[in-house]
GROMACS .gro file of C-alpha atoms in nm:
model
  230
    1MET     CA    1   0.000   0.000   0.000
    2ALA     CA    2   0.145   0.337  -0.109
    3ARG     CA    3   0.222   0.595   0.156
    4LYS     CA    4  -0.003   0.899   0.139
    5ASP     CA    5   0.290   1.140   0.172
    6LEU     CA    6   0.460   1.012  -0.145
    7ILE     CA    7   0.451   1.225  -0.460
    8GLU     CA    8   0.294   1.051  -0.759
    9ALA     CA    9   0.512   1.030  -1.069
   10VAL     CA   10   0.538   0.841  -1.397
   11ALA     CA   11   0.848   0.670  -1.533
   12TYR     CA   12   0.963   0.728  -1.890
   13ILE     CA   13   1.195   0.481  -2.062
   14ARG     CA   14   1.345   0.522  -2.408
   15THR     CA   15   1.550   0.274  -2.607
   16SER     CA   16   1.718   0.388  -2.926
   17SER     CA   17   1.781   0.044  -3.075
   18ALA     CA   18   1.531  -0.233  -3.146
   19THR     CA   19   1.785  -0.487  -3.020
   20ASN     CA   20   1.753  -0.338  -2.671
   21VAL     CA   21   1.373  -0.366  -2.660
   22GLY     CA   22   1.220  -0.607  -2.406
   23ALA     CA   23   1.179  -0.649  -2.032
   24ASP     CA   24   1.476  -0.886  -2.022
   25LYS     CA   25   1.707  -0.646  -2.206
   26ASP     CA   26   1.972  -0.455  -2.017
   27SER     CA   27   1.865  -0.105  -2.124
   28ASP     CA   28   1.505  -0.136  -2.008
   29ARG     CA   29   1.605  -0.308  -1.686
   30ARG     CA   30   1.880  -0.058  -1.605
   31GLN     CA   31   1.655   0.243  -1.663
   32ARG     CA   32   1.368   0.094  -1.462
   33GLU     CA   33   1.593   0.006  -1.169
   34ALA     CA   34   1.756   0.351  -1.165
   35ILE     CA   35   1.419   0.529  -1.174
   36THR     CA   36   1.269   0.303  -0.905
   37ALA     CA   37   1.569   0.345  -0.674
   38PHE     CA   38   1.566   0.722  -0.711
   39ALA     CA   39   1.189   0.742  -0.657
   40ARG     CA   40   1.224   0.543  -0.335
   41ARG     CA   41   1.498   0.772  -0.203
   42ALA     CA   42   1.334   1.098  -0.310
   43GLY     CA   43   0.982   1.027  -0.188
   44TYR     CA   44   0.807   0.947  -0.514
   45THR     CA   45   0.573   0.662  -0.600
   46ILE     CA   46   0.568   0.544  -0.963
   47VAL     CA   47   0.205   0.506  -1.069
   48GLN     CA   48   0.270   0.405  -1.429
   49GLU     CA   49   0.552   0.342  -1.673
   50PHE     CA   50   0.566   0.461  -2.035
   51SER     CA   51   0.823   0.375  -2.296
   52ASP     CA   52   0.926   0.449  -2.652
   53GLU     CA   53   1.101   0.163  -2.821
   54ALA     CA   54   1.357   0.209  -3.099
   55VAL     CA   55   1.321   0.589  -3.078
   56LYS     CA   56   1.632   0.797  -3.132
   57GLY     CA   57   1.739   1.052  -2.874
   58THR     CA   58   1.734   1.318  -3.146
   59ASP     CA   59   1.365   1.259  -3.229
   60ALA     CA   60   1.134   1.539  -3.116
   61VAL     CA   61   0.952   1.440  -2.798
   62ASP     CA   62   0.610   1.538  -2.934
   63ALA     CA   63   0.651   1.283  -3.215
   64ARG     CA   64   0.693   0.986  -2.980
   65PRO     CA   65   0.383   0.768  -2.927
   66GLY     CA   66   0.475   0.657  -2.575
   67PHE     CA   67   0.549   1.012  -2.471
   68ALA     CA   68   0.217   1.130  -2.617
   69ALA     CA   69   0.030   0.862  -2.421
   70MET     CA   70   0.209   0.973  -2.105
   71LEU     CA   71   0.108   1.336  -2.157
   72LYS     CA   72  -0.251   1.225  -2.213
   73LEU     CA   73  -0.252   1.047  -1.876
   74ILE     CA   74  -0.099   1.349  -1.704
   75ALA     CA   75  -0.350   1.587  -1.863
   76GLY     CA   76  -0.640   1.385  -1.722
   77GLY     CA   77  -0.506   1.329  -1.370
   78THR     CA   78  -0.306   1.463  -1.080
   79VAL     CA   79   0.042   1.341  -1.170
   80ARG     CA   80   0.275   1.632  -1.251
   81THR     CA   81   0.618   1.463  -1.244
   82ILE     CA   82   0.807   1.256  -1.501
   83ILE     CA   83   1.120   1.065  -1.397
   84VAL     CA   84   1.382   0.946  -1.647
   85GLU     CA   85   1.707   0.762  -1.585
   86THR     CA   86   1.926   1.037  -1.730
   87ALA     CA   87   1.879   1.356  -1.931
   88ASN     CA   88   2.007   1.165  -2.236
   89ARG     CA   89   1.729   0.908  -2.199
   90PHE     CA   90   1.482   1.195  -2.239
   91ALA     CA   91   1.666   1.340  -2.539
   92ARG     CA   92   2.025   1.307  -2.649
   93ASP     CA   93   2.024   1.619  -2.865
   94LEU     CA   94   2.057   1.925  -2.638
   95ILE     CA   95   1.821   2.143  -2.842
   96VAL     CA   96   1.555   1.870  -2.846
   97GLN     CA   97   1.613   1.828  -2.474
   98GLU     CA   98   1.565   2.199  -2.399
   99THR     CA   99   1.269   2.230  -2.636
  100GLY     CA  100   1.097   1.930  -2.475
  101HIS     CA  101   1.170   2.055  -2.126
  102ARG     CA  102   1.028   2.398  -2.214
  103MET     CA  103   0.710   2.233  -2.345
  104LEU     CA  104   0.667   2.037  -2.022
  105ARG     CA  105   0.746   2.337  -1.804
  106ASP     CA  106   0.483   2.543  -1.986
  107GLN     CA  107   0.231   2.273  -1.889
  108ASP     CA  108   0.349   2.283  -1.527
  109ILE     CA  109   0.502   1.934  -1.555
  110MET     CA  110   0.826   1.860  -1.368
  111LEU     CA  111   1.095   1.654  -1.541
  112VAL     CA  112   1.350   1.482  -1.317
  113ALA     CA  113   1.660   1.284  -1.411
  114ALA     CA  114   1.732   1.008  -1.159
  115ASP     CA  115   2.110   1.040  -1.187
  116SER     CA  116   2.106   1.420  -1.155
  117PRO     CA  117   1.779   1.573  -1.029
  118ASP     CA  118   1.891   1.928  -1.116
  119ALA     CA  119   1.995   1.841  -1.472
  120PHE     CA  120   1.698   2.018  -1.632
  121ILE     CA  121   1.716   2.333  -1.423
  122GLU     CA  122   2.088   2.397  -1.387
  123GLU     CA  123   2.218   2.713  -1.551
  124THR     CA  124   2.523   2.613  -1.753
  125PRO     CA  125   2.651   2.855  -2.020
  126THR     CA  126   2.533   2.614  -2.292
  127THR     CA  127   2.181   2.567  -2.157
  128VAL     CA  128   2.143   2.941  -2.095
  129LEU     CA  129   2.248   3.011  -2.455
  130ILE     CA  130   2.005   2.753  -2.594
  131ARG     CA  131   1.718   2.887  -2.382
  132GLN     CA  132   1.793   3.238  -2.506
  133VAL     CA  133   1.803   3.118  -2.866
  134LEU     CA  134   1.474   2.930  -2.824
  135GLY     CA  135   1.318   3.240  -2.670
  136ALA     CA  136   1.444   3.454  -2.958
  137VAL     CA  137   1.310   3.205  -3.213
  138ALA     CA  138   0.970   3.202  -3.043
  139GLN     CA  139   0.963   3.582  -3.041
  140PHE     CA  140   1.063   3.593  -3.409
  141GLU     CA  141   0.793   3.343  -3.507
  142LYS     CA  142   0.531   3.545  -3.321
  143ALA     CA  143   0.645   3.871  -3.485
  144ALA     CA  144   0.652   3.705  -3.827
  145LEU     CA  145   0.296   3.574  -3.780
  146VAL     CA  146   0.172   3.918  -3.671
  147ALA     CA  147   0.337   4.077  -3.976
  148LYS     CA  148   0.190   3.811  -4.206
  149LEU     CA  149  -0.162   3.863  -4.070
  150LYS     CA  150  -0.127   4.241  -4.095
  151GLY     CA  151  -0.011   4.211  -4.455
  152ALA     CA  152  -0.314   3.995  -4.538
  153ARG     CA  153  -0.548   4.247  -4.372
  154ASP     CA  154  -0.386   4.538  -4.555
  155ARG     CA  155  -0.422   4.361  -4.891
  156LYS     CA  156  -0.787   4.281  -4.825
  157LYS     CA  157  -0.855   4.639  -4.717
  158ALA     CA  158  -0.688   4.770  -5.032
  159GLU     CA  159  -0.902   4.538  -5.246
  160THR     CA  160  -1.239   4.574  -5.069
  161GLY     CA  161  -1.207   4.894  -4.869
  162LYS     CA  162  -1.248   4.715  -4.537
  163CYS     CA  163  -1.115   4.422  -4.342
  164GLY     CA  164  -1.239   4.260  -4.026
  165GLY     CA  165  -1.464   4.419  -3.771
  166ARG     CA  166  -1.838   4.395  -3.757
  167LYS     CA  167  -2.024   4.342  -4.084
  168SER     CA  168  -2.213   4.639  -4.220
  169TYR     CA  169  -2.593   4.637  -4.229
  170ALA     CA  170  -2.575   4.594  -4.606
  171GLU     CA  171  -2.360   4.281  -4.565
  172ARG     CA  172  -2.596   4.139  -4.302
  173ASP     CA  173  -2.924   4.214  -4.480
  174GLY     CA  174  -2.912   4.389  -4.814
  175GLU     CA  175  -3.290   4.383  -4.858
  176MET     CA  176  -3.344   4.563  -4.527
  177VAL     CA  177  -3.097   4.837  -4.620
  178ALA     CA  178  -3.253   4.875  -4.964
  179LEU     CA  179  -3.596   4.917  -4.803
  180ALA     CA  180  -3.463   5.173  -4.554
  181ARG     CA  181  -3.311   5.377  -4.835
  182LYS     CA  182  -3.634   5.354  -5.034
  183LEU     CA  183  -3.849   5.466  -4.739
  184ARG     CA  184  -3.620   5.760  -4.676
  185ARG     CA  185  -3.604   5.856  -5.043
  186TYR     CA  186  -3.977   5.860  -5.116
  187PRO     CA  187  -4.182   6.125  -4.927
  188VAL     CA  188  -4.505   6.064  -4.741
  189GLY     CA  189  -4.765   6.336  -4.693
  190GLY     CA  190  -4.554   6.577  -4.894
  191ARG     CA  191  -4.248   6.549  -4.672
  192GLN     CA  192  -3.947   6.326  -4.629
  193ARG     CA  193  -3.983   6.052  -4.370
  194SER     CA  194  -3.783   6.108  -4.054
  195LEU     CA  195  -3.527   5.848  -3.949
  196ARG     CA  196  -3.756   5.745  -3.665
  197GLU     CA  197  -4.045   5.696  -3.907
  198VAL     CA  198  -3.823   5.480  -4.126
  199SER     CA  199  -3.737   5.272  -3.818
  200VAL     CA  200  -4.105   5.229  -3.729
  201GLU     CA  201  -4.187   5.121  -4.083
  202LEU     CA  202  -3.901   4.872  -4.089
  203ALA     CA  203  -4.021   4.726  -3.760
  204ALA     CA  204  -4.373   4.694  -3.902
  205GLN     CA  205  -4.227   4.480  -4.179
  206GLY     CA  206  -4.029   4.261  -3.941
  207TYR     CA  207  -3.690   4.433  -3.950
  208VAL     CA  208  -3.576   4.498  -3.594
  209ALA     CA  209  -3.249   4.513  -3.400
  210ALA     CA  210  -3.098   4.209  -3.226
  211SER     CA  211  -3.270   4.320  -2.907
  212GLY     CA  212  -3.608   4.280  -3.076
  213LYS     CA  213  -3.676   4.653  -3.062
  214PRO     CA  214  -3.691   4.898  -3.357
  215PHE     CA  215  -3.356   5.025  -3.482
  216GLY     CA  216  -3.231   5.352  -3.333
  217VAL     CA  217  -3.203   5.659  -3.554
  218GLY     CA  218  -2.823   5.624  -3.560
  219ALA     CA  219  -2.848   5.273  -3.706
  220ILE     CA  220  -3.102   5.393  -3.965
  221ALA     CA  221  -2.868   5.677  -4.064
  222ARG     CA  222  -2.582   5.430  -4.116
  223MET     CA  223  -2.803   5.205  -4.330
  224ILE     CA  224  -2.899   5.494  -4.553
  225GLU     CA  225  -2.543   5.620  -4.586
  226GLN     CA  226  -2.410   5.280  -4.689
  227GLN     CA  227  -2.367   5.215  -5.056
  228PRO     CA  228  -2.529   4.901  -5.195
  229GLY     CA  229  -2.295   4.605  -5.136
  230ALA     CA  230  -2.085   4.803  -4.885
   0.00000   0.00000   0.00000
């Protein structure tokens, strides 16, 4: 029976060669024993084990099926810690390692290496440089996306005269706008209809605001000012 004061964690095992796959193989056994021993010493209880077989240490972590299954379990439960034998078992390539660790950190998931618990948080000159580069890349990608979207909006505005925002009354209901313009254009009783009278007439024919009430005079004025198809 697990002690209540133990922290729940999952074990992650990765083997890079198919020849090392299997419970009786040295790689699996060594990793499992190292993780279990560390968990016992550090106050963790392993609730489940996940593995990726014949997956290279340079493969992106989000492309690994076992890793994906592990994240799915974590997302639906209370476990927030992953324990690996070494940092290299998580990812051998340093950039992949830092990228994967950043992804987990952003999801409030702790990654711990059994042989060196501070491996993923220590500030060596190399890791600091990589984190700065990754941050700069993320900032660049965000700025590039913003510029791309702005360019698309500017092109659309140049072509159509507008881009984004709320649709005009003409775009929402061309027939209603045409009727409003017609009511305003043709006099009644020898005089031009007021904007309020146009609103009342539209309401009588079923054209009302989203609130269910007749349109205000400001809305009627905008309808009349809009060009057909605007």
